XYZ file of C-alpha atoms in Angstrom:
746
model
C 0.093 0.009 0.258
C 3.064 2.109 0.824
C 4.703 2.161 -2.609
C 2.031 2.065 -4.565
C 0.361 5.343 -2.117
C 4.134 6.626 -3.135
C 3.634 5.894 -6.164
C 0.333 7.047 -6.642
C 1.494 10.375 -5.695
C 4.877 9.982 -7.677
C 2.861 9.071 -10.677
C 0.750 11.341 -10.730
C 2.709 14.261 -10.552
C 4.722 13.396 -13.931
C 1.644 13.258 -15.506
C 0.969 16.504 -15.033
C 4.717 18.249 -15.413
C 4.454 15.727 -18.697
C 0.857 17.194 -19.785
C 2.529 20.814 -17.994
C 5.732 19.847 -20.669
C 3.953 19.000 -23.894
C 1.641 22.166 -23.425
C 4.490 24.436 -23.569
C 6.582 22.147 -26.191
C 4.189 21.624 -28.329
C 3.270 25.013 -28.869
C 6.943 26.243 -29.106
C 8.238 23.179 -31.404
C 5.056 24.294 -33.347
C 6.539 28.097 -33.729
C 9.773 27.008 -34.033
C 8.922 24.619 -36.797
C 6.674 27.401 -38.513
C 9.609 29.692 -38.125
C 12.194 26.575 -39.528
C 9.941 26.528 -42.344
C 9.123 30.269 -42.853
C 12.921 30.738 -43.174
C 13.871 27.186 -45.590
C 10.809 29.070 -47.632
C 12.203 32.024 -47.818
C 15.546 31.742 -48.134
C 15.019 29.174 -51.151
C 12.382 32.229 -52.777
C 15.309 34.888 -51.882
C 17.938 32.089 -53.873
C 15.721 31.774 -56.949
C 14.708 35.421 -57.221
C 18.286 36.133 -56.654
C 19.316 33.592 -59.808
C 16.220 35.158 -61.815
C 17.989 38.481 -61.585
C 20.970 37.458 -62.064
C 19.901 34.892 -65.433
C 17.747 38.446 -66.365
C 21.214 40.738 -65.485
C 23.504 38.616 -68.086
C 20.344 38.739 -70.542
C 20.741 42.286 -70.300
C 24.214 42.747 -70.568
C 23.983 40.323 -73.769
C 21.455 42.099 -75.715
C 22.933 45.109 -74.825
C 27.095 44.527 -76.235
C 24.624 42.618 -79.773
C 23.096 46.399 -80.187
C 26.599 48.233 -78.794
C 28.629 45.822 -81.125
C 26.437 46.218 -84.413
C 26.476 49.883 -83.479
C 30.164 50.333 -83.836
C 29.895 48.181 -86.509
C 27.445 51.061 -87.731
C 29.837 53.868 -87.014
C 32.797 52.288 -88.663
C 30.772 52.067 -92.050
C 29.825 55.290 -91.693
C 32.802 57.332 -91.483
C 33.430 55.156 -94.735
C 30.190 56.100 -96.403
C 30.282 59.941 -94.847
C 33.886 60.874 -95.992
C 34.569 62.941 -99.201
C 36.304 59.865 -101.073
C 33.365 57.820 -100.988
C 31.481 60.938 -101.931
C 33.351 61.642 -104.766
C 34.350 58.487 -105.965
C 31.236 55.783 -105.277
C 28.129 58.318 -104.326
C 28.790 60.715 -107.362
C 30.291 58.137 -109.786
C 31.581 55.267 -108.591
C 35.095 54.655 -109.574
C 35.945 50.656 -109.432
C 39.767 51.047 -109.218
C 39.539 54.021 -105.918
C 36.516 51.654 -104.538
C 38.936 48.613 -104.831
C 42.105 50.038 -102.976
C 40.410 52.113 -100.467
C 37.549 49.224 -99.176
C 40.218 47.215 -99.163
C 42.515 48.949 -97.321
C 39.763 49.308 -95.213
C 38.412 46.436 -94.498
C 41.649 45.023 -93.641
C 42.182 47.939 -91.181
C 39.049 47.296 -89.491
C 38.767 43.259 -88.770
C 35.504 43.388 -87.453
C 33.980 42.971 -90.618
C 33.243 39.425 -92.896
C 32.615 41.071 -95.752
C 31.890 44.456 -97.493
C 29.607 45.180 -100.615
C 28.629 48.585 -102.759
C 25.254 48.880 -104.193
C 23.935 50.918 -106.565
C 20.837 53.161 -105.721
C 19.316 50.355 -107.324
C 19.922 48.190 -105.538
C 22.497 46.534 -107.849
C 25.773 45.428 -106.265
C 28.882 47.428 -107.410
C 31.722 45.559 -106.144
C 31.927 43.103 -102.960
C 34.891 41.846 -100.510
C 33.653 37.678 -99.402
C 33.714 36.600 -96.089
C 37.429 35.448 -96.581
C 38.336 38.753 -97.159
C 39.070 37.841 -100.954
C 38.256 39.900 -103.908
C 35.306 36.845 -105.890
C 31.987 37.574 -104.045
C 30.228 34.526 -105.172
C 28.546 34.732 -101.392
C 26.591 37.730 -102.749
C 24.462 36.092 -105.736
C 23.402 33.647 -102.668
C 22.682 36.574 -100.209
C 21.614 39.793 -102.505
C 17.734 37.680 -101.992
C 18.550 38.347 -97.493
C 19.832 41.728 -98.337
C 17.271 43.232 -100.458
C 15.341 43.397 -97.501
C 18.247 46.020 -95.766
C 18.651 47.893 -98.037
C 15.030 48.659 -98.553
C 15.092 49.287 -94.347
C 17.516 51.810 -95.102
C 15.539 53.521 -97.490
C 12.356 53.442 -95.449
C 10.290 51.418 -97.421
C 10.074 49.022 -94.663
C 10.553 49.945 -90.952
C 13.434 47.160 -90.269
C 12.069 44.066 -92.232
C 10.097 40.891 -90.992
C 12.520 38.676 -90.492
C 15.000 40.949 -88.510
C 16.504 42.560 -85.319
C 17.210 46.217 -85.184
C 20.260 46.992 -82.940
C 20.927 50.660 -83.003
C 18.689 52.630 -81.333
C 18.378 55.999 -84.355
C 21.804 57.725 -83.252
C 23.019 57.034 -87.090
C 22.053 59.217 -89.542
C 21.085 57.563 -93.246
C 22.602 53.860 -91.755
C 21.225 50.724 -90.069
C 22.424 47.980 -87.731
C 20.427 44.521 -87.882
C 20.751 41.076 -86.696
C 19.007 38.822 -89.368
C 20.029 35.435 -91.041
C 22.499 35.116 -94.191
C 23.376 32.439 -95.548
C 21.814 30.665 -93.313
C 23.719 32.155 -90.323
C 22.949 34.496 -88.229
C 24.608 37.721 -88.710
C 25.166 41.345 -87.791
C 24.630 43.879 -90.548
C 25.077 47.370 -91.193
C 24.553 49.387 -93.888
C 25.328 53.155 -95.087
C 24.238 55.059 -97.868
C 27.182 57.169 -99.437
C 25.901 60.852 -98.876
C 26.077 63.486 -97.063
C 24.067 63.368 -93.459
C 21.638 65.657 -94.366
C 20.885 63.865 -97.925
C 18.030 61.295 -97.880
C 19.278 58.316 -98.517
C 16.857 57.279 -100.640
C 18.841 56.697 -104.903
C 22.378 57.032 -103.237
C 24.169 53.701 -103.272
C 24.632 51.690 -100.436
C 27.716 50.803 -98.690
C 26.640 47.206 -96.519
C 28.948 45.113 -93.739
C 28.962 41.898 -92.423
C 30.091 40.116 -89.188
C 28.848 37.176 -88.744
C 27.971 35.946 -85.525
C 30.060 32.844 -85.680
C 32.750 30.811 -83.019
C 35.437 33.822 -82.767
C 32.390 36.278 -81.886
C 30.397 34.254 -79.047
C 34.047 33.396 -77.321
C 34.871 37.335 -77.314
C 31.711 37.805 -75.872
C 31.417 35.047 -73.388
C 35.112 36.879 -72.238
C 34.324 40.091 -72.720
C 30.708 39.414 -70.561
C 32.022 36.676 -68.358
C 29.311 34.101 -69.585
C 30.654 30.473 -68.475
C 30.180 28.415 -72.023
C 27.772 30.712 -73.646
C 27.641 29.198 -76.883
C 24.966 29.934 -79.706
C 22.571 26.661 -80.209
C 21.483 25.277 -84.287
C 17.209 25.277 -84.454
C 16.268 22.731 -82.148
C 19.826 21.811 -80.539
C 18.951 21.148 -76.674
C 20.438 23.600 -73.876
C 20.415 20.266 -71.353
C 20.578 22.385 -67.707
C 22.092 25.894 -68.874
C 19.587 29.303 -69.454
C 18.340 29.594 -73.075
C 17.953 33.922 -74.668
C 16.428 34.124 -78.330
C 16.305 36.726 -80.456
C 12.975 37.076 -81.959
C 12.129 38.703 -85.537
C 9.933 41.458 -86.357
C 7.621 38.652 -87.204
C 8.205 36.524 -84.746
C 10.592 33.978 -86.053
C 13.429 33.133 -84.036
C 16.644 34.324 -85.012
C 19.516 33.027 -82.464
C 19.148 31.530 -80.066
C 22.643 31.875 -77.240
C 22.571 29.498 -74.184
C 24.853 29.791 -71.763
C 25.814 28.514 -67.845
C 24.354 31.209 -65.240
C 25.447 32.904 -62.355
C 23.675 31.040 -59.635
C 24.167 33.132 -55.870
C 21.198 32.069 -55.083
C 21.957 28.243 -54.631
C 25.441 29.657 -53.424
C 23.401 31.306 -50.881
C 21.553 27.731 -49.982
C 24.395 26.103 -49.945
C 26.008 28.668 -47.948
C 23.979 28.770 -45.098
C 22.566 24.928 -45.054
C 24.716 23.834 -41.856
C 23.412 26.696 -40.055
C 19.760 26.086 -40.951
C 20.533 22.367 -39.887
C 22.348 24.063 -36.416
C 19.190 25.481 -35.854
C 17.124 22.894 -35.191
C 19.193 22.404 -32.155
C 19.331 26.295 -31.032
C 16.580 28.331 -32.965
C 17.650 31.999 -31.491
C 21.120 31.328 -32.885
C 20.026 30.252 -36.343
C 17.481 33.379 -36.470
C 20.521 36.114 -35.603
C 22.353 33.981 -38.211
C 20.069 34.567 -40.820
C 18.821 38.126 -40.085
C 22.596 38.993 -39.888
C 23.667 36.757 -43.039
C 20.482 38.278 -45.142
C 21.706 42.347 -44.069
C 24.656 41.755 -45.689
C 22.640 40.253 -48.999
C 20.912 43.407 -48.555
C 23.194 45.746 -48.255
C 25.361 43.606 -51.309
C 22.294 44.431 -53.539
C 22.205 47.807 -51.949
C 25.660 48.376 -53.232
C 24.864 46.446 -56.398
C 22.259 49.309 -57.128
C 24.097 52.087 -56.307
C 27.111 51.411 -58.653
C 24.356 50.203 -61.595
C 22.403 53.933 -60.957
C 26.574 55.301 -60.758
C 27.030 53.939 -63.994
C 24.155 55.380 -65.770
C 24.151 58.401 -64.151
C 27.788 58.729 -65.156
C 29.970 59.502 -68.401
C 32.005 56.240 -68.826
C 34.985 58.090 -70.527
C 36.211 60.896 -67.775
C 33.652 60.199 -64.843
C 31.739 63.223 -64.639
C 27.902 63.127 -64.225
C 25.762 62.608 -67.525
C 22.864 64.583 -68.587
C 20.590 62.635 -66.583
C 22.611 63.502 -63.355
C 22.582 67.444 -64.136
C 19.061 67.421 -65.188
C 17.984 65.968 -61.439
C 20.208 68.270 -59.909
C 19.646 71.302 -62.134
C 15.851 70.589 -61.405
C 16.674 70.489 -57.096
C 18.869 73.698 -57.215
C 16.003 75.911 -59.197
C 14.018 74.045 -56.198
C 16.006 75.099 -53.900
C 16.832 78.605 -54.929
C 13.152 78.983 -55.504
C 12.854 78.226 -51.373
C 15.168 81.164 -50.248
C 18.356 79.058 -51.067
C 20.062 81.918 -52.466
C 21.155 82.618 -56.218
C 22.920 79.724 -58.485
C 24.349 80.098 -62.415
C 24.588 77.127 -65.244
C 27.794 77.390 -67.720
C 27.341 76.007 -70.364
C 31.119 74.999 -72.068
C 31.800 74.289 -75.041
C 35.029 73.184 -76.451
C 36.386 75.420 -79.357
C 39.001 73.470 -82.238
C 38.112 69.780 -80.201
C 36.554 68.591 -83.867
C 40.034 69.420 -85.157
C 41.703 67.340 -82.663
C 39.858 64.519 -83.013
C 39.534 64.321 -87.146
C 43.797 65.160 -87.122
C 44.438 63.441 -84.422
C 42.071 60.452 -83.789
C 39.999 60.027 -81.489
C 41.944 58.684 -78.652
C 43.660 61.910 -78.173
C 40.436 63.240 -77.966
C 39.185 61.211 -75.323
C 42.849 61.604 -73.587
C 41.634 65.829 -74.028
C 38.416 65.434 -72.618
C 40.088 63.934 -69.373
C 42.249 65.960 -69.059
C 39.872 68.823 -69.299
C 37.875 66.953 -67.023
C 40.804 67.058 -64.227
C 41.493 70.826 -65.019
C 37.690 72.117 -64.818
C 37.268 69.918 -61.570
C 40.315 71.314 -59.908
C 39.152 74.360 -60.589
C 35.903 74.512 -59.466
C 34.397 74.896 -55.565
C 33.817 71.883 -53.298
C 29.822 72.609 -53.474
C 29.654 73.572 -57.768
C 28.563 70.685 -59.864
C 30.083 69.896 -63.420
C 28.914 67.596 -65.617
C 29.446 66.645 -69.405
C 26.143 66.906 -71.492
C 28.473 65.185 -75.004
C 30.748 65.453 -77.078
C 32.417 68.375 -76.322
C 29.505 70.060 -73.821
C 30.051 70.339 -70.612
C 27.691 72.382 -68.079
C 28.705 73.864 -64.409
C 25.824 74.239 -61.188
C 27.715 76.785 -59.430
C 26.102 78.462 -55.900
C 27.686 81.554 -56.546
C 26.423 85.408 -55.913
C 24.270 87.592 -57.978
C 27.218 89.754 -59.164
C 27.594 89.644 -62.647
C 31.370 90.361 -61.947
C 31.634 86.798 -59.648
C 29.678 84.843 -61.701
C 31.972 86.216 -64.900
C 35.103 85.681 -62.798
C 34.909 82.282 -62.073
C 34.091 81.788 -66.029
C 37.273 83.688 -67.327
C 39.503 80.751 -64.324
C 37.723 78.271 -66.587
C 38.816 79.837 -69.209
C 42.537 80.082 -68.304
C 42.329 76.535 -67.273
C 41.170 75.436 -70.450
C 43.150 77.429 -72.960
C 46.067 76.870 -71.476
C 48.061 73.519 -74.013
C 48.467 70.395 -73.096
C 50.446 67.905 -74.102
C 48.718 64.533 -74.606
C 50.360 61.535 -76.183
C 53.480 63.574 -77.381
C 51.028 66.066 -78.867
C 51.417 69.737 -78.369
C 47.606 70.898 -78.273
C 45.774 73.693 -77.858
C 42.121 74.516 -77.488
C 39.532 76.991 -76.317
C 36.517 77.492 -74.094
C 32.900 79.280 -75.183
C 30.687 79.498 -71.979
C 27.279 80.574 -71.889
C 26.118 81.442 -68.490
C 22.293 81.571 -67.298
C 21.810 83.205 -63.520
C 19.196 81.285 -61.545
C 16.878 83.106 -59.016
C 13.658 83.114 -57.548
C 11.801 84.029 -60.236
C 13.453 82.403 -63.000
C 11.521 80.345 -65.416
C 12.141 75.999 -65.804
C 14.789 74.105 -66.186
C 14.360 73.420 -70.073
C 14.569 77.521 -70.332
C 17.398 77.789 -68.331
C 19.196 75.452 -70.892
C 17.973 77.599 -73.480
C 18.909 80.842 -72.137
C 22.551 78.942 -71.115
C 22.711 77.743 -75.115
C 21.758 81.228 -76.391
C 24.174 82.942 -74.785
C 27.155 80.275 -75.543
C 26.223 81.433 -78.979
C 26.983 85.244 -78.454
C 29.872 84.142 -77.023
C 30.894 82.195 -79.840
C 29.966 84.635 -82.005
C 32.184 87.355 -80.665
C 35.135 85.782 -80.990
C 34.853 82.470 -78.908
C 37.006 81.897 -75.509
C 35.297 83.990 -73.841
C 31.688 83.829 -71.356
C 28.623 85.909 -71.752
C 25.320 86.193 -69.723
C 22.182 85.590 -70.770
C 20.354 89.054 -70.710
C 16.750 88.548 -72.948
C 17.508 90.366 -75.377
C 19.017 88.230 -76.502
C 15.969 86.475 -77.511
C 15.771 89.503 -80.242
C 19.083 89.293 -81.703
C 18.744 85.393 -82.200
C 15.936 85.981 -84.479
C 17.858 89.126 -85.918
C 20.895 86.220 -86.847
C 18.504 83.657 -88.081
C 17.128 86.333 -90.461
C 20.063 88.393 -91.556
C 21.669 84.659 -92.227
C 18.825 83.844 -94.265
C 19.881 86.730 -95.943
C 23.135 86.390 -96.299
C 22.093 83.108 -97.967
C 20.703 85.424 -100.739
C 23.151 87.214 -101.328
C 25.912 84.981 -101.718
C 23.757 82.990 -104.166
C 22.676 86.394 -105.989
C 25.460 88.319 -105.995
C 24.893 90.850 -103.600
C 28.140 90.732 -102.383
C 30.777 93.311 -103.515
C 34.429 93.655 -103.783
C 36.714 96.517 -102.355
C 40.120 96.731 -102.410
C 42.815 98.439 -100.419
C 45.647 99.269 -101.599
C 49.033 98.543 -100.093
C 51.515 100.871 -100.881
C 56.351 100.453 -100.587
C 57.732 101.563 -97.236
C 57.432 105.498 -99.458
C 53.918 104.781 -98.872
C 53.959 106.693 -102.758
C 54.023 103.491 -104.863
C 51.249 100.894 -104.873
C 52.171 98.065 -105.146
C 49.397 95.377 -104.268
C 45.795 95.421 -102.790
C 43.881 93.651 -100.353
C 40.444 92.048 -101.417
C 37.993 92.687 -98.833
C 34.530 91.744 -98.630
C 31.660 94.709 -98.568
C 27.492 93.660 -98.176
C 24.920 96.245 -98.503
C 21.532 94.602 -96.735
C 18.841 95.713 -99.017
C 16.810 96.912 -95.629
C 19.436 97.815 -92.792
C 22.222 99.530 -94.944
C 26.170 98.614 -94.674
C 26.639 95.482 -92.806
C 30.022 95.493 -90.956
C 32.649 92.563 -92.243
C 33.022 92.020 -88.447
C 29.207 90.920 -87.905
C 28.553 89.408 -91.582
C 31.970 86.976 -91.192
C 31.727 86.159 -88.326
C 27.682 85.037 -89.577
C 28.882 83.134 -92.036
C 31.478 81.014 -90.412
C 29.430 80.119 -87.996
C 26.623 78.621 -90.484
C 29.030 77.438 -92.515
C 27.986 79.726 -95.703
C 31.982 80.749 -95.424
C 33.145 78.393 -98.083
C 30.126 79.629 -100.694
C 31.473 83.231 -99.786
C 35.052 82.799 -100.271
C 35.445 80.688 -103.067
C 33.176 84.229 -104.548
C 35.889 86.432 -103.362
C 38.418 84.841 -104.611
C 36.970 84.546 -107.837
C 35.972 87.594 -108.113
C 39.198 89.034 -107.064
C 40.999 87.296 -109.244
C 38.879 88.570 -112.338
C 39.390 92.160 -111.368
C 42.953 91.654 -110.609
C 43.459 90.778 -114.272
C 43.429 94.424 -115.014
C 46.654 95.191 -112.785
C 49.671 93.535 -114.491
C 52.149 93.998 -112.008
C 50.420 93.773 -108.762
C 50.006 91.224 -106.432
C 46.439 90.654 -104.923
C 45.667 89.167 -101.551
C 42.820 87.265 -100.525
C 42.243 85.999 -96.989
C 41.448 82.983 -96.279
C 38.717 81.351 -93.666
C 39.590 78.407 -91.611
C 36.851 76.354 -92.445
C 38.195 77.016 -96.101
C 41.643 75.813 -95.910
C 40.121 72.917 -93.651
C 38.625 71.657 -96.171
C 40.509 68.818 -97.800
C 39.483 70.223 -101.634
C 40.525 73.719 -100.999
C 43.738 73.499 -102.976
C 41.633 71.886 -105.897
C 39.276 75.135 -106.050
C 42.423 77.245 -106.261
C 43.722 75.306 -108.458
C 40.358 75.502 -110.701
C 39.847 79.465 -110.100
C 43.133 80.288 -111.226
C 42.375 78.456 -114.744
C 39.068 79.509 -114.751
C 39.691 83.851 -114.508
C 43.738 83.011 -115.935
C 44.816 85.242 -113.124
C 49.018 84.701 -112.705
C 49.224 82.764 -109.875
C 52.710 83.984 -108.805
C 50.938 87.313 -108.004
C 47.968 85.517 -105.552
C 48.643 86.190 -101.969
C 46.804 83.954 -99.444
C 46.385 85.197 -96.222
C 45.867 82.227 -93.449
C 45.876 83.329 -89.566
C 47.572 81.245 -86.919
C 43.678 79.511 -86.032
C 44.492 77.459 -89.282
C 46.291 75.818 -88.533
C 45.594 74.695 -84.808
C 45.422 71.580 -84.892
C 46.194 70.860 -88.319
C 49.918 70.252 -88.900
C 50.421 67.798 -91.319
C 47.340 68.780 -93.463
C 48.026 72.433 -92.822
C 51.666 71.705 -94.764
C 50.886 69.437 -97.256
C 47.872 71.966 -98.578
C 50.941 74.510 -98.163
C 53.084 72.941 -100.013
C 50.713 72.623 -103.030
C 49.722 76.118 -103.578
C 53.716 76.659 -103.170
C 54.058 74.386 -106.263
C 51.427 76.518 -108.611
C 53.758 79.426 -107.705
C 50.921 81.087 -105.025
C 52.278 82.899 -102.526
C 51.187 82.580 -98.560
C 50.936 85.385 -96.032
C 50.605 84.792 -91.885
C 48.202 87.732 -91.056
C 47.876 89.067 -87.615
C 50.818 87.852 -86.812
C 51.849 87.644 -83.279
C 48.370 87.312 -81.673
C 48.606 83.307 -81.193
C 49.810 80.840 -79.682
C 53.090 78.954 -81.391
C 54.009 82.036 -84.384
C 57.634 80.638 -84.162
C 56.812 76.762 -83.920
C 54.991 78.102 -87.053
C 57.185 80.526 -88.764
C 59.911 77.723 -88.744
C 57.481 74.892 -90.275
C 55.692 76.182 -92.592
C 56.661 78.332 -96.231
C 55.435 81.583 -95.174
C 56.608 84.422 -97.745
C 55.253 87.370 -95.887
C 54.511 88.484 -91.980
C 51.928 90.797 -91.579
C 51.787 92.921 -88.288
C 48.793 93.598 -86.713
C 47.283 96.221 -86.845
C 47.006 95.900 -82.826
C 50.582 96.835 -82.790
C 51.034 99.037 -85.203
C 48.308 101.505 -83.311
C 49.903 101.066 -80.051
C 53.511 102.214 -81.458
C 53.042 105.768 -80.765
C 52.186 105.509 -77.366
C 53.476 102.399 -75.838
C 57.087 101.259 -75.935
C 56.563 96.928 -75.466
C 54.454 98.056 -78.980
C 57.231 99.829 -80.794
C 59.715 96.727 -79.372
C 58.158 94.023 -80.768
C 57.464 95.165 -84.134
C 61.600 96.115 -83.776
C 61.346 92.395 -83.341
C 59.046 90.765 -85.597
C 60.887 93.003 -88.357
C 63.719 91.190 -87.825
C 62.576 87.964 -87.326
C 60.650 88.581 -90.782
C 64.236 90.308 -92.316
C 66.157 87.054 -91.021
C 63.977 84.163 -92.178
C 63.841 85.887 -95.807
C 60.381 86.986 -95.749
C 58.960 90.435 -96.499
C 56.696 92.568 -93.461
C 53.683 94.664 -93.961
C 52.072 96.403 -90.919
C 48.345 96.926 -91.064
C 46.382 99.396 -89.684
C 48.448 102.315 -91.109
C 46.550 105.930 -89.719
C 48.645 108.888 -89.183
C 52.190 109.746 -90.357
C 53.751 109.301 -87.458
C 53.265 105.561 -88.019
C 54.730 105.992 -90.919
C 57.789 107.278 -90.438
C 58.374 104.694 -87.821
C 57.430 101.839 -89.540
C 59.199 103.442 -92.133
C 62.494 103.457 -90.195
C 62.321 100.066 -88.426
C 62.003 98.671 -91.474
C 58.669 97.457 -93.013
C 58.501 96.941 -96.701
C 55.450 97.317 -97.502
C 52.145 98.976 -95.713
C 48.097 99.712 -96.097
C 46.038 101.837 -94.238
C 43.375 104.625 -94.242
C 46.703 106.979 -94.934
C 47.229 105.263 -97.861
C 43.315 104.516 -99.228
C 40.523 103.041 -97.289
C 38.952 99.808 -99.269
C 37.350 101.433 -102.874
C 35.547 99.609 -105.638
C 38.271 98.480 -108.700
C 37.815 101.588 -110.973
C 38.894 103.830 -108.030
C 42.094 101.239 -107.778
C 42.618 101.230 -111.881
C 42.458 105.287 -111.769
C 44.850 105.548 -108.975
C 47.361 103.549 -110.794
C 45.966 105.206 -114.070
C 47.881 108.613 -111.406
C 51.055 107.324 -110.130
C 52.212 105.792 -113.480
C 51.605 109.503 -114.680
C 52.076 110.760 -118.643
C 54.043 108.151 -120.767
C 54.405 104.713 -120.839
C 53.079 103.306 -117.331
C 55.580 101.055 -116.171
C 53.843 98.217 -114.198
C 54.895 97.788 -110.225
C 56.586 95.356 -108.977
C 55.960 92.440 -107.476
C 54.991 92.810 -103.666
C 57.379 89.523 -102.512
């Protein structure tokens, strides 16, 4: 009984404890089990999502890289199609020897093109190089039906072809890049019309380039994107467990199927977390803490990746500066801050002068390095709170929290111009560029961001129009001024086309001032409404609008026609930098000399140092060709550029012209007089004649004569006058009896 009595009471407490324990353990166990299940499900879901994101990112990178590849092939092809040589020898008339030599050389230097073909305006083949880089191109007969759709897409007959996928995004003008099948293989095909940019591609010959998507290209893409086992699948080829990305044509068919072994960061996470989940069965708290910690790290890694992607999307890949998108967001924020009473700010639009010359003459690699140098100088010039961005090409912009006073605003602009204009040394090349700046003030009453940028652009236009290397602040009058400039530009084009311009001639005399040795041709324009337009105004307008080419040709032709009446006189004609840098400039001069019958030895072309900036080799070649014709060359405005002595040593100048700014100052500034003496001594030492411009007083005349100047021109000896007055003065100079021809001016 006793044992029963003990056993009874002992059994009941045990049973109660067991029930109590079960009542606690079961709910806790259920909670733990549910928590573990939730954790496992969450981890597996996150892993799957991470794998999906990784695959999606790899897919986007592959598509973007293919598009970039197509655009690069199109840019290469457009560079050839829009070249002057292609325009003359393919676009205007097909010249087979030129085409064979230049396209052969081009295809050898550009290894990304497997085949190149030239089609006429009707789509018939003119010339082709096959995939093996050999001229026999039997492949073209089989490929012509497939290439016809590409030609139709280029000319706008169809959108982009129902059996193709367009790779370019409209950046190229007059060109197209497609991914489509060719000869049973997927290929990237680029086509560009042989036409100037403003012309419509219809009715023009077309260059076509083909790059087959083969093993070499796939291997290069896989290495670049780090896609493991990247390969091109056949039509029905299985991909095993790898990921497959199909590119479809506009008509719905499949153009190409790519397969690769995708990265699986989620699976890696599961494998790394699995041991800790097992440990969680023995200690939920430890596991939960670890998982939370790990998830926090994962979230931080994802956030860091997103930040990196945002940085890449908002910054320029070449120089690392914020791009146009970032600049726009910052400008909107600055506008809101200023309107809220945060003080004033200013937007500076900066355009590099002569940067295109660097790209054209020294190559884009030098141009890219120059952009990085400019970026460094801008960053070192600005304050810590200022924002500098690259908007594209050679355009930069700055947002500065600066006082409203124009003096403070222009002080910063002056520092920027001074920093940019200092000479650069890039890969052994000494480069000098300029900078023009347009400024728009942001205050509490300012307009929206688009208007602010428009104001800054108008101010930039004013700065360029006033001679570059300067800054202008926007004011309300610029809107009206811009409209007037547009109207005046149209009137100038009409005047050039309908002989509304005239040529005046200023005498160039010997050192005595009594004998005319030559004349300088100067353009004059009498507007039917506004009257006489100053040359400083309409010449700058002509250079900015591009019609200086037609104006310069008119001046040279008319001057040669008039000059035939003055045997023995030299004829000086100014040459614009835009004229001289054209590849056909010497041909134009030679043609005009033949048409007018003018003696080349009497023609003197006046160049300024700005003609030669960044144009060293081509300028020297052009000058030597001119010298071979007998034409003489004068360096105008000597002493106002950067590298005068270097130019004198390298280029075959016949004459130096002392700038009028030195002549005007010789009576009141000793340093100007010293400079004139130095220039005369330098010119004589190099065997060159020296002409002084802008001589207006007798004292200036006497000083220049004593200094040893060979020739002079200016109002003291006569302003610019019509051709018949030159004839009258020559008759008076000859006096009674037979006229003796004046000696040539050099």
